[in-house]
Tab-separated table of C-alpha atoms and ligand atoms in Angstrom:
chain	number	residue	atom	x	y	z
A	3	MET	CA	-6.864	-26.235	-30.296
A	4	ARG	CA	-7.879	-22.579	-30.655
A	5	ILE	CA	-7.725	-20.926	-27.248
A	6	GLY	CA	-8.959	-17.438	-26.375
A	7	ILE	CA	-7.819	-15.613	-23.237
A	8	ILE	CA	-9.563	-12.536	-21.840
A	9	GLY	CA	-7.015	-10.293	-20.076
A	10	ALA	CA	-3.278	-9.732	-20.589
A	11	GLY	CA	-2.432	-9.472	-16.885
A	12	PHE	CA	0.192	-11.765	-15.366
A	13	GLY	CA	-2.353	-14.600	-15.065
A	14	GLY	CA	-3.521	-14.460	-18.683
A	15	MET	CA	-0.001	-14.168	-20.079
A	16	ALA	CA	1.325	-17.052	-17.928
A	17	ALA	CA	-1.501	-19.275	-19.201
A	18	ALA	CA	-0.835	-18.181	-22.806
A	19	TYR	CA	2.822	-19.173	-22.423
A	20	ASP	CA	1.905	-22.725	-21.380
A	21	PHE	CA	-0.722	-23.138	-24.116
A	22	ARG	CA	1.765	-22.028	-26.751
A	23	GLN	CA	4.486	-24.331	-25.364
A	24	ALA	CA	1.971	-27.153	-25.796
A	25	GLY	CA	1.540	-26.132	-29.474
A	26	HIS	CA	-1.906	-24.507	-29.366
A	27	ASP	CA	-3.207	-21.505	-31.249
A	28	VAL	CA	-3.607	-18.673	-28.694
A	29	THR	CA	-5.227	-15.224	-28.860
A	30	ILE	CA	-5.320	-12.793	-25.919
A	31	PHE	CA	-7.940	-10.025	-25.816
A	32	GLU	CA	-6.975	-7.039	-23.647
A	33	SER	CA	-9.179	-3.986	-23.199
A	34	ALA	CA	-6.312	-1.650	-22.181
A	35	ASP	CA	-3.735	-0.350	-24.653
A	36	HIS	CA	-0.965	-2.138	-22.736
A	37	VAL	CA	-0.312	-5.493	-21.086
A	38	GLY	CA	0.333	-6.072	-17.343
A	39	GLY	CA	-3.136	-5.508	-15.837
A	40	LEU	CA	-3.113	-4.368	-12.214
A	41	ALA	CA	0.682	-4.677	-12.107
A	42	SER	CA	1.208	-2.381	-15.113
A	43	GLY	CA	3.133	0.886	-14.903
A	44	PHE	CA	3.859	4.155	-16.679
A	45	LYS	CA	6.922	6.181	-17.536
A	46	GLU	CA	7.811	9.848	-18.045
A	47	PRO	CA	10.090	10.692	-20.999
A	48	HIS	CA	13.053	11.466	-18.699
A	49	TRP	CA	12.733	8.213	-16.703
A	50	ASP	CA	14.609	5.009	-17.621
A	51	TRP	CA	12.313	2.842	-15.504
A	52	SER	CA	8.546	2.741	-15.228
A	53	VAL	CA	6.680	2.978	-11.916
A	54	GLU	CA	3.743	0.723	-11.174
A	55	LYS	CA	0.333	2.409	-11.057
A	56	PHE	CA	-0.192	0.600	-7.748
A	57	TYR	CA	2.956	0.033	-5.649
A	58	HIS	CA	4.369	-3.457	-6.329
A	59	HIS	CA	7.208	-5.656	-5.137
A	60	TRP	CA	7.966	-9.362	-4.992
A	61	PHE	CA	8.883	-11.515	-2.001
A	62	GLN	CA	11.696	-14.075	-2.056
A	63	SER	CA	8.998	-16.667	-1.395
A	64	ASP	CA	7.252	-15.825	-4.726
A	65	HIS	CA	8.436	-19.115	-6.242
A	66	GLU	CA	5.910	-19.241	-9.106
A	67	MET	CA	6.783	-15.747	-10.312
A	68	LEU	CA	10.531	-16.163	-9.897
A	69	GLY	CA	10.341	-19.639	-11.462
A	70	LEU	CA	8.610	-18.249	-14.556
A	71	ILE	CA	11.222	-15.469	-14.842
A	72	ARG	CA	13.959	-18.135	-14.613
A	73	GLU	CA	12.265	-20.172	-17.387
A	74	LEU	CA	12.225	-17.045	-19.547
A	75	GLY	CA	15.948	-16.520	-18.867
A	76	TRP	CA	15.706	-13.140	-17.103
A	77	GLU	CA	16.596	-14.033	-13.511
A	78	ASP	CA	19.641	-11.727	-13.604
A	79	ARG	CA	17.231	-8.798	-14.076
A	80	VAL	CA	15.476	-9.349	-10.739
A	81	HIS	CA	16.880	-7.452	-7.754
A	82	PHE	CA	16.110	-7.925	-4.087
A	83	PRO	CA	17.208	-4.934	-2.018
A	84	ARG	CA	16.255	-4.663	1.639
A	85	PRO	CA	14.212	-1.487	1.990
A	86	LEU	CA	13.043	-0.289	5.410
A	87	THR	CA	9.492	-0.785	6.646
A	88	VAL	CA	8.400	1.278	9.637
A	89	MET	CA	5.578	1.329	12.144
A	90	LEU	CA	4.146	4.198	14.197
A	91	TYR	CA	4.235	4.316	17.981
A	92	LYS	CA	3.484	7.480	19.961
A	93	LYS	CA	4.005	9.693	16.885
A	94	LYS	CA	7.430	8.174	16.100
A	95	TRP	CA	8.320	5.754	13.302
A	96	TYR	CA	10.207	2.576	14.200
A	97	PRO	CA	11.802	0.043	11.808
A	98	PHE	CA	9.786	-3.156	11.794
A	99	ASP	CA	11.084	-5.575	9.214
A	100	SER	CA	13.000	-8.268	11.048
A	101	ILE	CA	12.566	-10.365	14.166
A	102	ILE	CA	15.222	-8.345	16.000
A	103	LYS	CA	13.551	-5.044	15.103
A	104	ALA	CA	10.154	-6.439	16.094
A	105	LEU	CA	11.601	-7.445	19.463
A	106	LEU	CA	12.984	-3.934	19.939
A	107	PHE	CA	9.706	-2.237	18.915
A	108	PRO	CA	8.501	-0.320	22.018
A	109	GLY	CA	4.800	-0.556	21.082
A	110	LEU	CA	4.565	-4.047	22.574
A	111	GLY	CA	6.369	-3.361	25.852
A	112	PHE	CA	8.973	-5.871	26.976
A	113	GLY	CA	7.032	-8.483	28.933
A	114	LEU	CA	4.306	-10.985	28.191
A	115	ASN	CA	3.061	-9.162	25.085
A	116	LYS	CA	6.336	-9.545	23.300
A	117	ILE	CA	6.383	-13.251	24.127
A	118	ARG	CA	2.815	-13.691	22.877
A	119	PHE	CA	3.663	-11.771	19.719
A	120	GLY	CA	6.685	-14.034	19.157
A	121	PHE	CA	4.811	-17.298	19.808
A	122	VAL	CA	1.824	-16.400	17.656
A	123	GLY	CA	4.165	-15.341	14.819
A	124	LEU	CA	6.153	-18.560	15.126
A	125	PHE	CA	3.041	-20.734	15.227
A	126	LEU	CA	1.616	-19.086	12.110
A	127	ARG	CA	4.938	-19.440	10.263
A	128	LEU	CA	5.149	-23.152	11.122
A	129	THR	CA	1.570	-24.375	10.731
A	130	ASN	CA	0.123	-25.385	7.370
A	131	ASN	CA	-3.341	-26.030	8.721
A	132	TRP	CA	-5.072	-22.957	7.294
A	133	ARG	CA	-8.352	-24.861	7.079
A	134	ALA	CA	-8.583	-24.871	10.855
A	135	LEU	CA	-7.847	-21.131	10.899
A	136	GLU	CA	-10.449	-20.129	8.305
A	137	LYS	CA	-13.198	-21.128	10.752
A	138	PHE	CA	-12.394	-18.056	12.866
A	139	THR	CA	-12.284	-14.360	12.131
A	140	ALA	CA	-8.798	-12.855	12.424
A	141	ASP	CA	-10.289	-10.432	14.943
A	142	GLU	CA	-11.461	-13.128	17.369
A	143	TRP	CA	-8.442	-15.439	16.871
A	144	MET	CA	-5.856	-12.700	17.354
A	145	MET	CA	-7.670	-11.224	20.332
A	146	LYS	CA	-7.680	-14.661	21.985
A	147	TRP	CA	-4.137	-15.828	21.210
A	148	ALA	CA	-2.077	-12.666	20.706
A	149	GLY	CA	-3.978	-10.648	23.310
A	150	ARG	CA	-5.637	-7.252	23.107
A	151	GLN	CA	-2.510	-5.060	23.157
A	152	VAL	CA	-0.585	-7.027	20.518
A	153	TYR	CA	-3.681	-7.299	18.335
A	154	GLU	CA	-4.622	-3.638	18.625
A	155	GLN	CA	-1.088	-2.375	18.119
A	156	MET	CA	0.027	-4.742	15.365
A	157	TRP	CA	-2.691	-6.573	13.527
A	158	LYS	CA	-5.899	-4.592	13.851
A	159	PRO	CA	-4.511	-1.539	11.981
A	160	LEU	CA	-3.497	-3.846	9.126
A	161	LEU	CA	-6.977	-5.393	8.949
A	162	ILE	CA	-8.742	-2.019	9.147
A	163	GLY	CA	-6.425	-0.529	6.547
A	164	LYS	CA	-7.033	-3.331	4.060
A	165	PHE	CA	-10.677	-4.113	4.686
A	166	GLY	CA	-12.207	-0.974	6.221
A	167	PRO	CA	-15.705	-1.694	7.561
A	168	PHE	CA	-15.315	-5.427	6.788
A	169	TYR	CA	-12.240	-5.883	8.993
A	170	LYS	CA	-14.089	-7.928	11.620
A	171	ASP	CA	-15.341	-10.386	8.962
A	172	VAL	CA	-11.983	-11.424	7.477
A	173	ASN	CA	-10.939	-14.941	8.352
A	174	MET	CA	-7.742	-15.960	10.124
A	175	ALA	CA	-6.414	-17.934	7.119
A	176	TRP	CA	-5.890	-14.606	5.330
A	177	MET	CA	-3.676	-13.415	8.185
A	178	TRP	CA	-1.872	-16.781	8.202
A	179	ALA	CA	-1.123	-16.484	4.472
A	180	ARG	CA	0.311	-12.999	4.885
A	181	ILE	CA	2.635	-14.060	7.661
A	182	LYS	CA	3.556	-17.353	5.981
A	183	ALA	CA	4.447	-16.158	2.507
A	184	ARG	CA	6.340	-12.910	3.031
A	185	THR	CA	10.003	-12.004	3.344
A	186	THR	CA	11.840	-8.858	4.424
A	187	ARG	CA	13.818	-8.600	1.198
A	188	LEU	CA	11.630	-7.174	-1.556
A	189	GLY	CA	12.205	-7.633	-5.255
A	190	THR	CA	11.621	-5.821	-8.503
A	191	PHE	CA	12.481	-6.181	-12.174
A	192	GLU	CA	15.131	-4.002	-13.829
A	193	GLY	CA	13.074	-1.332	-15.580
A	194	GLY	CA	9.959	-1.955	-13.455
A	195	PHE	CA	7.071	-4.452	-13.586
A	196	GLN	CA	5.867	-2.950	-16.884
A	197	LYS	CA	9.250	-3.771	-18.433
A	198	PHE	CA	8.812	-7.398	-17.440
A	199	ALA	CA	5.240	-7.440	-18.773
A	200	ASP	CA	6.346	-5.911	-22.102
A	201	LEU	CA	9.259	-8.337	-22.492
A	202	PHE	CA	6.945	-11.235	-21.680
A	203	ALA	CA	4.382	-10.026	-24.235
A	204	ASP	CA	7.150	-9.676	-26.880
A	205	ARG	CA	8.299	-13.242	-26.159
A	206	LEU	CA	4.724	-14.507	-26.498
A	207	ARG	CA	4.300	-12.649	-29.791
A	208	GLU	CA	7.603	-14.099	-31.123
A	209	GLN	CA	6.273	-17.537	-30.275
A	210	GLY	CA	3.101	-16.842	-32.228
A	211	VAL	CA	0.584	-15.742	-29.586
A	212	GLY	CA	-1.816	-13.085	-30.879
A	213	ILE	CA	-2.213	-10.193	-28.414
A	214	ARG	CA	-5.044	-7.793	-29.259
A	215	LEU	CA	-4.716	-4.560	-27.313
A	216	GLY	CA	-7.663	-2.161	-27.027
A	217	ALA	CA	-9.938	-5.188	-27.535
A	218	LYS	CA	-12.658	-5.056	-24.906
A	219	VAL	CA	-14.623	-8.287	-24.838
A	220	GLU	CA	-18.376	-7.850	-24.469
A	221	SER	CA	-19.537	-11.445	-24.159
A	222	VAL	CA	-18.507	-15.097	-24.269
A	223	LYS	CA	-21.225	-17.447	-25.468
A	224	ARG	CA	-21.472	-21.181	-26.144
A	225	GLU	CA	-22.463	-21.805	-29.773
A	226	PRO	CA	-22.713	-25.109	-31.642
A	227	ASP	CA	-19.251	-24.781	-33.256
A	228	GLY	CA	-17.374	-23.366	-30.231
A	229	LEU	CA	-17.210	-20.462	-27.806
A	230	ALA	CA	-17.924	-17.108	-29.438
A	231	VAL	CA	-15.876	-14.214	-28.050
A	232	ARG	CA	-17.556	-10.967	-29.035
A	233	SER	CA	-15.839	-7.587	-28.970
A	234	GLU	CA	-16.704	-4.384	-30.808
A	235	LYS	CA	-14.473	-5.658	-33.610
A	236	GLY	CA	-16.728	-8.690	-34.174
A	237	SER	CA	-16.993	-12.265	-33.040
A	238	GLU	CA	-14.395	-15.074	-33.077
A	239	SER	CA	-14.814	-18.706	-32.251
A	240	PHE	CA	-12.569	-20.757	-29.913
A	241	ASP	CA	-12.484	-24.325	-28.626
A	242	GLN	CA	-11.694	-23.111	-25.115
A	243	VAL	CA	-11.729	-19.700	-23.403
A	244	LEU	CA	-10.043	-18.561	-20.187
A	245	VAL	CA	-11.386	-15.386	-18.529
A	246	THR	CA	-9.043	-13.599	-16.053
A	247	THR	CA	-11.146	-10.545	-15.103
A	248	SER	CA	-12.921	-9.805	-11.792
A	249	PRO	CA	-15.819	-12.112	-10.786
A	250	ASN	CA	-18.286	-9.281	-11.404
A	251	LEU	CA	-17.097	-8.806	-14.950
A	252	MET	CA	-17.094	-12.552	-15.539
A	253	ALA	CA	-20.779	-12.624	-14.553
A	254	LYS	CA	-21.482	-9.841	-17.074
A	255	LEU	CA	-19.453	-11.471	-19.870
A	256	ALA	CA	-21.122	-14.869	-19.529
A	257	PRO	CA	-24.720	-14.353	-18.317
A	258	ASP	CA	-25.614	-17.826	-19.646
A	259	LEU	CA	-23.730	-19.416	-16.739
A	260	PRO	CA	-26.082	-21.437	-14.502
A	261	GLU	CA	-27.656	-19.489	-11.672
A	262	ASN	CA	-25.641	-21.213	-8.954
A	263	TYR	CA	-22.300	-20.341	-10.500
A	264	LEU	CA	-23.389	-16.759	-11.225
A	265	LYS	CA	-24.623	-16.360	-7.658
A	266	GLY	CA	-21.250	-17.607	-6.377
A	267	LEU	CA	-19.447	-15.011	-8.505
A	268	LEU	CA	-21.682	-12.166	-7.414
A	269	GLU	CA	-21.553	-13.003	-3.723
A	270	LEU	CA	-17.758	-12.620	-3.560
A	271	LYS	CA	-16.764	-9.404	-1.820
A	272	SER	CA	-13.777	-7.218	-2.595
A	273	MET	CA	-12.260	-3.801	-1.931
A	274	GLY	CA	-11.217	-1.252	-4.526
A	275	ALA	CA	-8.099	0.939	-4.337
A	276	VAL	CA	-7.182	4.556	-5.038
A	277	VAL	CA	-3.462	5.268	-5.295
A	278	MET	CA	-1.754	8.589	-5.975
A	279	THR	CA	1.779	8.542	-7.374
A	280	LEU	CA	3.728	11.766	-6.800
A	281	ALA	CA	7.028	12.922	-8.281
A	282	PHE	CA	8.813	15.108	-5.692
A	283	ASN	CA	11.938	17.186	-6.231
A	284	HIS	CA	12.990	16.328	-2.671
A	285	THR	CA	13.107	13.159	-0.592
A	286	LEU	CA	10.175	12.786	1.815
A	287	SER	CA	11.731	10.412	4.324
A	288	LYS	CA	15.002	11.861	5.606
A	289	GLU	CA	15.690	8.498	7.262
A	290	GLY	CA	15.386	6.673	3.935
A	291	TYR	CA	12.256	4.669	4.875
A	292	TYR	CA	10.422	2.836	2.086
A	293	TRP	CA	7.138	1.603	3.545
A	294	PHE	CA	5.185	3.364	6.280
A	295	ASN	CA	2.445	1.272	7.904
A	296	VAL	CA	-0.028	4.077	8.443
A	297	PRO	CA	-2.685	3.475	11.125
A	298	LYS	CA	-6.020	4.774	9.824
A	299	ASP	CA	-7.340	5.733	13.255
A	300	GLU	CA	-4.573	8.348	13.625
A	301	GLY	CA	-6.460	10.457	11.090
A	302	TYR	CA	-4.254	10.026	8.028
A	303	PRO	CA	-6.133	10.401	4.741
A	304	PHE	CA	-4.467	7.242	3.313
A	305	LEU	CA	-3.315	3.837	4.500
A	306	ALA	CA	-0.009	3.365	2.730
A	307	LEU	CA	2.775	5.853	2.234
A	308	VAL	CA	5.535	4.366	0.143
A	309	GLU	CA	8.684	6.162	-0.986
A	310	HIS	CA	9.487	4.057	-4.032
A	311	THR	CA	12.854	5.723	-4.564
A	312	ASN	CA	13.985	4.398	-1.179
A	313	PHE	CA	13.588	0.942	-2.772
A	314	VAL	CA	14.660	1.669	-6.369
A	315	SER	CA	17.268	4.395	-6.975
A	316	LYS	CA	16.050	7.858	-8.030
A	317	GLU	CA	18.715	7.739	-10.780
A	318	HIS	CA	16.245	5.610	-12.777
A	319	PHE	CA	13.705	8.444	-12.606
A	320	GLY	CA	15.868	11.344	-13.735
A	321	GLY	CA	16.441	12.319	-10.086
A	322	ASP	CA	12.701	12.507	-9.248
A	323	HIS	CA	11.666	11.140	-5.845
A	324	ILE	CA	8.666	8.867	-6.337
A	325	VAL	CA	6.119	8.606	-3.527
A	326	TYR	CA	2.858	6.654	-3.408
A	327	ALA	CA	-0.073	7.505	-1.134
A	328	GLY	CA	-2.922	5.025	-1.341
A	329	ASP	CA	-5.809	3.283	0.274
A	330	TYR	CA	-8.079	0.265	-0.081
A	331	LEU	CA	-11.651	1.524	-0.198
A	332	GLU	CA	-15.192	0.394	-0.720
A	333	VAL	CA	-16.401	1.104	-4.226
A	334	GLY	CA	-18.530	4.228	-3.953
A	335	HIS	CA	-16.132	5.909	-1.494
A	336	GLU	CA	-15.797	9.625	-2.247
A	337	TYR	CA	-12.152	9.200	-3.399
A	338	PHE	CA	-13.427	7.380	-6.502
A	339	SER	CA	-15.302	10.467	-7.696
A	340	MET	CA	-12.839	13.169	-6.566
A	341	SER	CA	-10.623	14.873	-9.148
A	342	ASP	CA	-6.852	14.375	-8.922
A	343	GLN	CA	-6.477	17.931	-7.640
A	344	GLN	CA	-9.156	17.513	-4.945
A	345	LEU	CA	-7.430	14.343	-3.789
A	346	LEU	CA	-4.078	16.120	-3.658
A	347	GLU	CA	-5.583	18.858	-1.469
A	348	ARG	CA	-6.853	16.130	0.865
A	349	PHE	CA	-3.456	14.421	1.027
A	350	ILE	CA	-1.103	17.425	1.187
A	351	PRO	CA	-1.391	18.220	4.945
A	352	ALA	CA	-0.486	14.617	5.818
A	353	PHE	CA	2.941	14.713	4.122
A	354	GLN	CA	4.188	17.052	6.840
A	355	LYS	CA	3.663	14.264	9.374
A	356	PHE	CA	6.342	12.267	7.578
A	357	ASN	CA	8.698	15.206	7.194
A	358	PRO	CA	7.989	18.498	9.007
A	359	GLU	CA	10.002	20.376	6.357
A	360	PHE	CA	7.673	19.243	3.554
A	361	LYS	CA	6.479	22.064	1.268
A	362	ARG	CA	3.885	21.754	-1.465
A	363	GLU	CA	6.472	23.098	-3.982
A	364	TRP	CA	8.170	19.713	-3.634
A	365	VAL	CA	5.329	18.166	-5.661
A	366	LYS	CA	6.298	18.218	-9.364
A	367	LYS	CA	3.566	16.030	-10.795
A	368	ILE	CA	0.856	13.602	-9.727
A	369	TRP	CA	-0.965	10.640	-11.265
A	370	VAL	CA	-4.007	8.894	-9.764
A	371	SER	CA	-4.941	5.261	-10.408
A	372	LYS	CA	-8.257	3.764	-9.357
A	373	THR	CA	-9.602	0.239	-9.499
A	374	ASN	CA	-12.860	-1.289	-8.273
A	375	TYR	CA	-11.224	-4.680	-7.859
A	376	ALA	CA	-8.047	-4.583	-5.755
A	377	GLN	CA	-8.406	-6.956	-2.813
A	378	PRO	CA	-10.781	-9.901	-2.371
A	379	ILE	CA	-12.326	-10.173	1.118
A	380	PRO	CA	-12.169	-13.764	2.471
A	381	LEU	CA	-14.946	-14.425	4.974
A	382	VAL	CA	-15.208	-17.317	7.476
A	383	ASN	CA	-15.043	-20.751	5.750
A	384	HIS	CA	-14.230	-19.011	2.501
A	385	SER	CA	-12.834	-22.165	0.870
A	386	ARG	CA	-16.466	-23.302	0.359
A	387	ASN	CA	-17.222	-20.187	-1.700
A	388	ILE	CA	-14.429	-20.251	-4.289
A	389	PRO	CA	-15.809	-20.566	-7.827
A	390	ALA	CA	-14.348	-23.508	-9.749
A	391	ILE	CA	-11.816	-22.699	-12.483
A	392	ARG	CA	-13.787	-24.978	-14.833
A	393	THR	CA	-17.210	-23.336	-15.232
A	394	PRO	CA	-20.369	-25.311	-16.006
A	395	ILE	CA	-20.226	-23.996	-19.615
A	396	ASP	CA	-18.285	-26.506	-21.683
A	397	GLY	CA	-14.839	-25.082	-22.596
A	398	LEU	CA	-15.195	-21.909	-20.502
A	399	TYR	CA	-12.725	-21.382	-17.614
A	400	PHE	CA	-12.236	-18.630	-15.037
A	401	ALA	CA	-9.062	-17.723	-13.088
A	402	SER	CA	-8.979	-14.555	-10.958
A	403	MET	CA	-7.493	-13.032	-7.795
A	404	SER	CA	-10.571	-14.257	-5.911
A	405	GLN	CA	-9.592	-17.893	-6.470
A	406	VAL	CA	-5.969	-17.898	-5.251
A	407	TYR	CA	-7.206	-18.351	-1.668
A	408	PRO	CA	-5.886	-19.227	0.929
A	409	TRP	CA	-3.109	-17.061	-0.465
A	410	ASP	CA	-3.517	-13.330	-0.630
A	411	ARG	CA	-3.673	-11.890	-4.118
A	412	GLY	CA	-0.380	-11.038	-5.861
A	413	THR	CA	1.376	-11.490	-9.190
A	414	ASN	CA	2.954	-14.714	-7.876
A	415	PHE	CA	-0.482	-16.231	-7.394
A	416	ALA	CA	-1.777	-14.789	-10.675
A	417	VAL	CA	0.990	-16.759	-12.432
A	418	GLN	CA	0.179	-19.822	-10.325
A	419	ILE	CA	-3.555	-19.802	-11.074
A	420	GLY	CA	-2.987	-18.942	-14.760
A	421	ARG	CA	-0.722	-21.978	-15.132
A	422	LYS	CA	-3.075	-24.166	-13.076
A	423	ALA	CA	-5.955	-23.211	-15.371
A	424	ALA	CA	-3.784	-24.002	-18.403
A	425	ARG	CA	-2.969	-27.493	-17.047
A	426	LEU	CA	-6.649	-28.133	-16.378
A	427	MET	CA	-7.654	-26.976	-19.856
A	428	LEU	CA	-4.971	-29.115	-21.451
A	429	GLY	CA	-6.145	-32.118	-19.443
A	430	LYS	CA	-2.769	-32.494	-17.714
B	20	FAD	C1	-2.888	-1.539	-4.672
B	20	FAD	C2	-2.343	-2.858	-5.136
B	20	FAD	C3	-1.082	-3.251	-4.716
B	20	FAD	C4	-0.568	-4.496	-5.114
B	20	FAD	N1	0.670	-4.847	-4.703
B	20	FAD	C5	1.228	-5.986	-5.156
B	20	FAD	C6	2.580	-6.321	-4.854
B	20	FAD	O1	3.273	-5.580	-4.149
B	20	FAD	N2	3.083	-7.480	-5.352
B	20	FAD	C7	2.340	-8.309	-6.146
B	20	FAD	O2	2.876	-9.330	-6.612
B	20	FAD	N3	1.061	-8.034	-6.440
B	20	FAD	C8	0.480	-6.914	-5.961
B	20	FAD	N4	-0.811	-6.604	-6.288
B	20	FAD	C9	-1.664	-7.625	-6.905
B	20	FAD	C10	-1.381	-7.867	-8.372
B	20	FAD	O3	-1.382	-6.665	-9.093
B	20	FAD	C11	-2.461	-8.804	-8.903
B	20	FAD	O4	-2.601	-9.932	-8.060
B	20	FAD	C12	-2.170	-9.316	-10.307
B	20	FAD	O5	-1.683	-8.298	-11.128
B	20	FAD	C13	-3.444	-9.926	-10.874
B	20	FAD	O6	-3.201	-10.407	-12.168
B	20	FAD	P1	-4.380	-11.031	-13.015
B	20	FAD	O7	-3.808	-11.413	-14.322
B	20	FAD	O8	-5.086	-12.068	-12.213
B	20	FAD	O9	-5.464	-9.874	-13.170
B	20	FAD	P2	-5.347	-8.423	-13.809
B	20	FAD	O10	-3.997	-7.878	-13.660
B	20	FAD	O11	-6.502	-7.665	-13.250
B	20	FAD	O12	-5.594	-8.711	-15.367
B	20	FAD	C14	-6.866	-8.787	-15.936
B	20	FAD	C15	-6.812	-8.079	-17.280
B	20	FAD	O13	-8.078	-8.211	-17.914
B	20	FAD	C16	-8.319	-7.023	-18.642
B	20	FAD	N5	-9.762	-6.946	-18.898
B	20	FAD	C17	-10.741	-6.664	-18.005
B	20	FAD	N6	-11.936	-6.669	-18.622
B	20	FAD	C18	-11.709	-6.979	-19.916
B	20	FAD	C19	-12.554	-7.126	-21.058
B	20	FAD	N7	-13.898	-6.992	-20.981
B	20	FAD	N8	-11.987	-7.441	-22.242
B	20	FAD	C20	-10.647	-7.577	-22.351
B	20	FAD	N9	-9.800	-7.437	-21.308
B	20	FAD	C21	-10.334	-7.146	-20.108
B	20	FAD	C22	-7.793	-5.943	-17.715
B	20	FAD	O14	-7.533	-4.738	-18.424
B	20	FAD	C23	-6.520	-6.593	-17.173
B	20	FAD	O15	-5.393	-6.273	-17.954
B	20	FAD	C24	-1.345	-5.355	-5.937
B	20	FAD	C25	-2.604	-4.942	-6.395
B	20	FAD	C26	-3.102	-3.713	-6.001
B	20	FAD	C27	-4.443	-3.283	-6.511
């Protein structure tokens, strides 16, 4: 069979691997000049490793991702350090990445709240019944079972940070998935995620997969002799096509889809993201913290502050200290139209809150990455709204971040859905 794949992210490449293993003729079309999609990275000449455009790490529970890496023979290149995650309470940062540290966290007091926090956490870790949870919003469920103080201190800032004005609409299965499938050890690939993506693409090419970079697909159309994939370089025909872009783009690429399916795609909601990567000549966190859970209502101009070089050694970046400052935002938010310099001016005063000695001379260079499609928003009873991987157009399939529900999006689930789509397309 001739199979076309739109997108060389982790999902598209994982599917390509399985199609090729099964002996099919595979071509990937990728609009960017590099593979890796949302998990891709960049590198300065004096760095040995790349940094991801949007901060990335793996969890030890990412079995699909780690399983694929094992199949490819690179498991010795994955490292799982234990970087420190911290949470704010009364203007002080406290470690919050293990049960013991959570129990010691002063923000919950030492009485009933701590017990409720513990029981709710335990229940969510043990239950698999996410279908019962998706009937409620996380806001109402947490308020009822964890109680106001635990919810407002712990979980509400997370929901507001990720979903902004939609935080009250997100269902409880999303929260369940986050608590269920996460570990305190965090992993990365030697050389960065881009290194893995490049090695994977090289392996696919060696096996005979065609990867067309800079090939932006404009449409996918059913024709009598197959599915025509049209890009500015012309049109090619395939027996089957897998699209791995956002639902919005899918609707634009295949307007011939029946109205019901198109409506389903267009009704899905998601958040965008704006992330600034900064190279500092000085460490920001004197305590060596990696991940700061920043509460938005404290007036910070971003949600996440991540000192990457407290996770991966600065030696890999020629001694530069790499810091990310980012936020999930509605498309149309002013950050999307601000210049890099304007954004830096907005962010600069906040760095002092993480280290009072911070000076703007510490900033050597900045890069800003923006995406309209960063985080799907799962509403109540969301499982009813997931578009099928097999579309009503014969031979046309769709696998995106919006369909990995009840799991939260991530490279692990991109690999999982890419391989699931491949099995479906191969009739396995
Ligand atoms: C801020 C942020 C932080 C994240 N943190 C983590 C993390 O810590 N750990 C983790 O595992 N995951 C994380 N993720 C999620 C992870 O990046 C995604 O789940 C995963 O990369 C999605 O892979 P994909 O293949 O489904 O889609 P994508 O990576 O989006 O791939 C789709 C590809 O299609 C291409 N494309 C689009 N339109 C066209 C067209 N018309 N023609 C040709 N090609 C096209 C795109 O260029 C892209 O390469 C994060 C994401 C964001 C935004």
